[in-house]
XYZ file of C-alpha atoms in Angstrom:
491
model
C -0.391 -0.081 -0.111
C 2.726 2.612 0.820
C 4.780 1.662 -2.089
C 1.153 1.904 -4.365
C 0.533 5.585 -2.626
C 4.617 6.507 -3.012
C 3.937 5.435 -6.717
C 0.598 7.434 -7.115
C 1.627 9.998 -5.310
C 4.816 10.742 -7.547
C 2.836 10.377 -10.614
C 0.698 12.874 -9.475
C 3.450 15.279 -8.417
C 5.331 14.625 -11.756
C 2.015 15.358 -13.849
C 1.320 18.785 -11.889
C 4.974 19.517 -12.609
C 4.452 18.594 -16.325
C 1.238 20.729 -16.835
C 3.183 23.655 -15.098
C 6.277 23.399 -16.993
C 4.101 23.383 -20.050
C 1.889 26.207 -19.299
C 4.919 28.097 -19.002
C 6.181 27.178 -21.931
C 2.930 28.725 -23.950
C 2.884 31.680 -22.274
C 6.424 32.613 -22.894
C 6.529 30.896 -26.225
C 3.455 33.076 -27.297
C 5.245 36.508 -25.918
C 8.439 35.274 -28.004
C 6.309 34.513 -31.002
C 4.664 37.670 -30.979
C 7.412 39.945 -30.327
C 9.409 38.408 -32.643
C 7.085 38.666 -35.373
C 6.406 42.216 -34.426
C 10.199 42.687 -34.656
C 10.752 41.220 -37.751
C 7.706 43.432 -39.538
C 8.775 46.538 -38.067
C 12.332 45.887 -39.602
C 10.750 44.962 -42.705
C 8.444 48.118 -42.773
C 11.676 50.005 -42.062
C 13.621 48.292 -44.933
C 10.455 49.217 -47.570
C 10.547 52.995 -46.565
C 14.198 53.572 -46.570
C 13.916 51.533 -50.745
C 10.873 53.346 -51.193
C 12.742 56.886 -50.664
C 15.270 55.771 -52.718
C 13.097 54.123 -55.636
C 11.150 57.721 -55.488
C 14.768 59.186 -55.757
C 15.630 56.984 -58.671
C 13.187 55.269 -60.435
C 15.477 52.606 -62.220
C 15.862 50.988 -58.834
C 12.128 49.692 -59.654
C 13.707 47.463 -62.707
C 13.360 43.668 -62.576
C 17.341 43.416 -62.285
C 17.533 46.341 -59.402
C 14.820 44.912 -57.136
C 16.509 41.362 -57.215
C 20.178 43.027 -56.230
C 18.101 44.952 -53.528
C 16.292 42.296 -52.139
C 19.498 39.603 -52.060
C 21.274 41.192 -48.768
C 18.315 41.874 -47.028
C 17.068 38.257 -47.133
C 13.988 38.992 -48.287
C 11.277 38.782 -51.205
C 11.037 42.547 -52.387
C 7.956 43.258 -55.084
C 6.834 46.887 -56.588
C 3.289 46.935 -57.412
C 1.460 49.640 -59.390
C -1.654 51.342 -58.102
C -3.818 49.015 -60.313
C -2.377 46.397 -59.070
C 0.061 45.535 -62.010
C 3.284 44.113 -60.731
C 6.279 46.451 -61.798
C 9.097 44.050 -60.577
C 9.537 41.048 -58.284
C 12.716 39.833 -56.816
C 11.588 35.889 -57.158
C 9.196 35.673 -59.940
C 8.309 37.070 -63.245
C 5.816 40.198 -63.058
C 4.875 39.319 -66.490
C 3.388 36.004 -65.361
C 2.293 37.457 -62.194
C -1.524 38.068 -61.673
C -2.656 41.396 -60.647
C -2.157 42.143 -56.835
C -4.769 44.589 -56.030
C -6.921 42.036 -54.187
C -4.075 40.838 -51.975
C -4.601 42.026 -47.951
C -1.590 43.586 -47.687
C -1.594 45.913 -51.219
C -5.370 46.838 -50.762
C -4.126 48.378 -47.200
C -1.235 50.047 -48.787
C -3.319 51.518 -51.398
C -5.540 52.819 -48.831
C -2.733 54.508 -47.219
C -2.032 52.176 -43.906
C 0.794 49.805 -43.740
C -0.062 46.468 -44.808
C 0.692 43.305 -42.681
C -0.361 40.012 -43.038
C 1.119 36.071 -42.952
C -0.401 33.669 -45.481
C 1.226 31.432 -48.121
C 2.487 32.966 -51.703
C 0.719 31.585 -55.012
C 3.402 32.554 -56.585
C 6.287 30.759 -54.917
C 4.295 28.262 -52.959
C 5.309 28.545 -49.420
C 4.182 31.089 -46.404
C 5.264 34.564 -46.071
C 5.077 37.552 -43.672
C 4.189 40.325 -46.063
C 4.456 44.023 -45.031
C 3.217 46.369 -47.832
C 3.728 50.482 -47.456
C 2.063 52.945 -49.895
C 5.104 54.903 -51.485
C 3.572 57.391 -54.001
C 2.806 56.052 -57.192
C 3.613 52.828 -56.335
C 3.206 50.329 -53.428
C 6.492 48.654 -52.042
C 6.117 44.891 -50.510
C 8.754 43.276 -48.544
C 8.061 39.406 -47.358
C 10.175 37.514 -45.271
C 9.781 33.702 -45.519
C 7.569 32.593 -42.439
C 9.703 29.148 -42.273
C 12.711 31.152 -40.911
C 10.801 33.438 -38.593
C 9.504 29.877 -37.285
C 12.910 28.465 -36.817
C 13.932 31.499 -34.901
C 10.960 31.220 -32.477
C 11.516 27.347 -32.526
C 14.909 28.007 -31.176
C 13.674 30.036 -28.708
C 11.015 27.635 -27.444
C 13.650 25.053 -27.257
C 15.440 26.745 -24.762
C 12.829 28.079 -22.746
C 11.935 24.028 -22.592
C 15.656 23.247 -21.772
C 15.860 25.325 -18.997
C 12.375 24.816 -17.596
C 13.712 20.818 -17.902
C 16.573 21.649 -16.251
C 14.941 23.620 -13.165
C 12.276 20.543 -12.442
C 14.407 17.613 -13.073
C 15.494 17.660 -9.566
C 11.924 17.734 -8.619
C 11.752 14.132 -9.875
C 14.493 12.570 -7.641
C 13.006 14.662 -4.825
C 9.538 13.006 -5.387
C 11.178 9.111 -5.541
C 13.098 9.713 -2.392
C 10.509 11.975 -0.314
C 7.084 11.411 -1.711
C 5.357 11.952 2.040
C 6.913 15.453 2.340
C 6.763 16.773 -1.192
C 2.684 16.570 -1.192
C 2.591 19.880 1.109
C 5.470 21.652 -0.669
C 4.423 21.067 -4.044
C 1.209 23.233 -3.258
C 3.652 25.936 -3.267
C 5.560 24.946 -6.217
C 2.617 24.839 -8.271
C 1.484 28.471 -7.382
C 4.877 29.139 -8.187
C 4.490 27.756 -11.552
C 1.351 29.128 -12.084
C 2.848 32.717 -11.489
C 5.270 32.213 -14.102
C 2.533 31.007 -16.422
C 0.963 34.214 -16.227
C 4.375 35.938 -16.735
C 4.647 36.972 -13.107
C 8.471 35.886 -13.274
C 9.336 38.570 -10.614
C 8.319 35.533 -8.266
C 10.216 33.801 -5.792
C 10.078 30.739 -3.421
C 11.280 30.836 -0.137
C 13.749 28.106 0.968
C 11.975 25.418 3.107
C 12.284 21.741 3.427
C 15.037 19.408 2.862
C 18.528 20.481 1.256
C 17.202 18.723 -1.860
C 13.785 20.454 -1.902
C 16.376 23.921 -1.402
C 18.006 22.778 -4.283
C 14.823 22.807 -6.221
C 13.345 25.980 -5.218
C 16.538 27.337 -5.615
C 16.764 26.218 -9.256
C 13.031 27.299 -9.797
C 13.884 30.458 -8.533
C 16.676 30.734 -11.161
C 14.353 29.761 -13.945
C 11.926 32.395 -12.950
C 14.931 34.923 -13.183
C 16.056 33.467 -16.359
C 12.686 34.117 -17.734
C 12.608 37.513 -16.568
C 15.924 38.512 -18.350
C 14.528 36.983 -21.221
C 11.321 38.911 -21.166
C 13.305 42.056 -20.313
C 15.537 41.394 -23.122
C 12.801 41.162 -25.611
C 11.021 44.274 -24.249
C 14.367 46.004 -24.445
C 14.712 44.954 -27.955
C 11.386 46.250 -28.883
C 12.407 49.487 -26.951
C 15.386 50.127 -29.037
C 13.649 49.608 -32.228
C 10.959 52.132 -31.071
C 14.102 54.354 -30.540
C 15.657 53.715 -33.820
C 12.216 54.539 -35.664
C 11.490 57.697 -33.505
C 15.459 58.643 -34.553
C 14.224 57.951 -37.946
C 10.917 59.549 -38.310
C 12.475 62.669 -36.548
C 15.593 62.307 -39.091
C 13.175 62.025 -42.274
C 11.161 65.020 -40.892
C 14.540 67.324 -40.250
C 15.942 66.528 -43.771
C 12.425 67.119 -45.691
C 12.230 70.398 -43.683
C 16.065 71.532 -44.615
C 15.386 70.174 -48.392
C 11.850 71.748 -48.814
C 13.217 75.744 -48.689
C 16.131 75.333 -51.531
C 13.931 72.872 -53.584
C 11.056 75.264 -53.413
C 13.202 78.106 -54.537
C 15.040 76.300 -57.180
C 11.751 75.485 -58.706
C 9.837 78.554 -58.261
C 12.736 80.674 -59.990
C 13.583 78.201 -62.369
C 9.463 78.208 -63.478
C 9.859 82.173 -63.424
C 12.726 82.058 -65.856
C 10.652 79.221 -68.134
C 7.445 81.452 -67.821
C 9.177 84.831 -69.498
C 11.992 86.071 -67.015
C 14.818 84.284 -69.004
C 14.130 87.414 -71.605
C 14.154 89.965 -68.416
C 17.992 91.214 -68.665
C 17.516 92.991 -65.183
C 16.398 89.523 -63.266
C 17.238 86.799 -65.248
C 21.163 86.855 -63.730
C 19.904 87.335 -60.380
C 17.397 84.545 -60.509
C 19.810 82.160 -61.906
C 22.331 83.509 -59.092
C 19.506 82.622 -56.472
C 19.392 79.196 -58.322
C 22.882 78.312 -57.838
C 23.093 79.316 -54.050
C 20.296 76.724 -53.233
C 21.796 74.344 -55.296
C 25.183 74.783 -53.205
C 23.034 74.794 -49.877
C 21.673 71.135 -51.295
C 25.101 69.943 -52.101
C 26.474 71.052 -48.573
C 23.454 69.550 -46.928
C 24.051 66.358 -48.666
C 27.877 66.188 -47.960
C 27.360 66.801 -44.438
C 24.380 63.962 -44.104
C 26.993 61.702 -45.518
C 29.972 62.450 -43.650
C 27.421 62.645 -40.319
C 25.893 59.039 -41.387
C 29.622 57.362 -41.603
C 30.518 58.754 -38.260
C 27.329 57.081 -36.754
C 27.977 53.980 -38.567
C 31.640 53.969 -37.620
C 32.371 53.191 -41.671
C 34.575 56.175 -41.947
C 38.391 55.101 -41.993
C 40.854 57.386 -40.208
C 44.418 57.788 -40.707
C 45.693 58.575 -37.231
C 49.367 59.848 -36.629
C 51.380 62.287 -34.414
C 51.280 66.079 -35.595
C 52.848 69.113 -34.201
C 49.986 71.234 -33.247
C 51.295 74.506 -34.098
C 51.427 73.604 -37.521
C 47.726 72.042 -37.509
C 46.595 75.112 -36.088
C 48.263 77.491 -38.750
C 46.879 75.250 -41.656
C 43.511 75.504 -40.617
C 43.655 79.215 -39.553
C 44.671 79.931 -43.035
C 42.422 78.117 -44.690
C 39.887 80.122 -43.193
C 40.962 83.406 -43.597
C 39.851 84.335 -47.112
C 36.360 83.874 -45.932
C 37.356 85.868 -42.829
C 38.569 88.927 -44.646
C 35.629 88.879 -47.072
C 33.566 90.061 -43.802
C 36.267 91.731 -42.446
C 36.593 89.339 -39.198
C 40.199 88.922 -38.217
C 41.498 85.599 -37.172
C 44.281 85.145 -34.820
C 46.437 81.855 -33.734
C 47.710 82.253 -30.233
C 51.255 80.978 -29.877
C 51.548 77.365 -29.157
C 55.193 75.597 -28.271
C 56.413 73.887 -31.217
C 57.028 70.626 -29.431
C 53.325 70.262 -28.437
C 52.066 67.190 -30.300
C 48.684 65.410 -30.987
C 47.537 62.387 -32.020
C 44.765 62.883 -34.829
C 43.575 62.176 -38.169
C 44.720 65.585 -39.817
C 42.021 65.622 -42.160
C 39.222 65.150 -39.521
C 41.288 67.769 -37.409
C 41.143 70.092 -39.790
C 37.206 69.589 -40.722
C 36.882 70.260 -36.819
C 38.514 73.342 -36.595
C 37.339 74.267 -39.900
C 33.676 73.726 -38.856
C 34.134 75.796 -35.739
C 35.865 78.569 -37.386
C 33.115 78.795 -40.083
C 30.525 78.890 -37.347
C 32.591 81.719 -35.282
C 33.113 84.144 -38.472
C 29.685 83.697 -39.788
C 28.614 84.874 -36.271
C 31.107 87.474 -36.059
C 30.140 91.350 -36.756
C 32.331 93.020 -38.887
C 36.049 94.060 -37.480
C 35.510 91.478 -34.620
C 38.797 88.781 -33.877
C 38.171 85.234 -33.835
C 41.060 83.623 -31.460
C 42.551 79.938 -32.031
C 44.248 78.781 -28.972
C 45.629 75.553 -27.311
C 47.207 74.130 -23.924
C 47.847 70.972 -22.696
C 45.721 69.784 -19.636
C 47.479 69.558 -16.040
C 48.959 66.390 -15.348
C 47.188 64.889 -18.144
C 48.453 63.564 -21.926
C 45.478 65.678 -23.186
C 45.741 69.044 -25.355
C 42.456 70.896 -24.892
C 42.124 73.406 -28.230
C 39.413 76.394 -28.357
C 37.989 78.824 -30.235
C 36.622 81.986 -29.011
C 34.303 84.405 -30.881
C 32.977 87.937 -30.164
C 29.594 86.977 -31.573
C 25.957 87.148 -30.355
C 26.264 84.483 -27.842
C 24.263 81.261 -26.975
C 21.129 81.452 -24.173
C 21.782 79.175 -21.529
C 18.805 76.824 -22.330
C 20.125 76.101 -25.499
C 23.677 75.132 -24.240
C 23.036 71.565 -23.663
C 21.446 70.786 -27.131
C 23.792 72.562 -29.261
C 25.349 70.059 -30.554
C 22.335 67.850 -31.761
C 21.485 67.644 -35.494
C 19.484 70.172 -37.107
C 19.567 72.233 -33.887
C 19.588 75.864 -34.392
C 19.733 78.737 -31.930
C 18.273 81.318 -34.580
C 16.844 79.132 -37.126
C 16.263 82.092 -39.418
C 19.497 83.775 -39.519
C 21.336 80.442 -39.799
C 19.501 79.364 -42.878
C 20.258 82.848 -44.218
C 24.084 82.340 -43.312
C 23.955 79.072 -45.149
C 24.567 76.616 -42.533
C 22.880 73.087 -42.515
C 22.639 72.697 -38.977
C 24.955 69.628 -38.964
C 28.197 71.334 -38.536
C 28.485 70.947 -34.668
C 26.992 67.022 -34.597
C 29.848 66.432 -36.992
C 32.331 67.977 -34.381
C 31.151 65.914 -31.614
C 31.362 62.669 -33.514
C 34.470 63.593 -34.999
C 35.856 64.348 -31.509
C 34.651 61.226 -29.771
C 36.078 59.114 -32.228
C 39.315 60.303 -31.402
C 38.355 59.559 -27.657
C 38.019 63.293 -26.983
C 35.489 65.663 -25.779
C 33.764 68.889 -26.626
C 31.933 71.514 -24.741
C 31.081 74.935 -25.380
C 30.868 78.103 -22.845
C 28.921 81.075 -23.521
C 27.155 84.063 -22.532
C 24.646 86.373 -24.566
C 26.061 89.348 -26.261
C 29.750 88.911 -25.248
C 30.572 85.709 -27.359
C 31.122 81.650 -27.264
C 34.123 79.696 -26.591
C 34.094 76.039 -28.284
C 36.431 73.761 -26.727
C 37.508 69.865 -27.687
C 40.128 67.569 -26.303
C 42.816 65.435 -28.275
C 45.275 62.756 -27.144
C 48.708 63.774 -27.088
C 50.327 60.139 -27.458
C 48.552 57.260 -29.303
C 46.627 54.855 -26.880
C 48.485 51.621 -25.627
C 48.656 49.177 -28.326
C 48.252 51.376 -31.118
C 50.968 51.789 -33.474
C 52.953 55.320 -33.136
C 53.547 56.824 -36.234
C 55.134 60.337 -37.380
C 54.618 61.732 -40.116
C 57.269 64.613 -41.782
C 54.908 65.978 -44.045
C 52.825 69.288 -45.018
C 51.651 69.340 -41.116
C 55.063 69.200 -39.879
C 56.814 72.641 -39.868
C 59.670 73.444 -37.608
């Protein structure tokens, strides 16, 4: 009888534990599957919008050949669909043999102005996909990921969860086999804890009680809860990061669109005016063409700054670090900016710097940093003002601090924390009037950070501003120290 009761109790105990484990697996797997599918869909939408902007700028990207080329690195299927449902190009099928797509659920949603998203089997290639379609002006761009790959990732997550749960619950079987009578009371607590995990309450913890074996079981169950909580938090962080990236992307697109709108509108307006007859007006045609040229130059500067900032943020820019004499670098940068300063009636002065003071940097990046700071100082300084460039070694540190001081209008205190943000301007109207892109100080910050330095600003309204940045004097440990004796080395 005792043996039979022991076997029954052990069987019931193991059954309850197994049911709890399945419940945890189903609950967590459902969360993981939903979160992962949402993550993939958001990534596909982001990629589709990026490609749509590029296609609107370059219609040749909608060719069958280009669509197939663009789809390959994305490991996804790309389809361009006209508003009447005709397939323009498809990375995995012949558009001429494909039926009209206007009735596809995701395409219909995109034609209605919304982002279409659906999971279904493709009649063209014969296996299921996660489809994401977006409206892109005169066409709809659809990106699709094979569902088999997504399900494989989800299955891998489930297997890891099942492994962790099994590892935690296995000791329970040994405890049940040895101490069946004592486990009956304790199992109620275990079942309740498992139910909490199944409900997604991964913060729950069991108090360690009972024999040493049961304490070990409780400890492992608690560890399982912590692991599940860590997995859920990681999924949430990934989602939050994607949402943050999406907000940054949207803000970036809005800012770029805003910056491009004014010069493009100006170019279009004056070009139409010339075409409407002003081209024959000798009094105004040259002035109109000059305005068009100025706005084209502004577009060029904005494009160049955007590319520079993009390379810096993606860490794809290659630097050629070497040791240079600081006095030579400062003198060359000041000389390069003097024509601009002379044109405005501003004087650029370089404070004396020891000829033995050296910095470890990329010479081109250094000139870009100092050039941007001098460009701002000259633009905002009144005629007859003096812009000062200086440098000195920080005490007890192998670091040099360089500064650019002007006597311009200064920056209000509330604007100082955001002065190095992209497209942030203190005086938006005057900045655009002076030809600024709003990216110069953001580029300065990223270049300085790439050198391991810091950048800051001190300013007082009505008295001017001083921008500081630091650079190392020597190469970091483990870096080859190379000295160039070229144009930047002056005796």
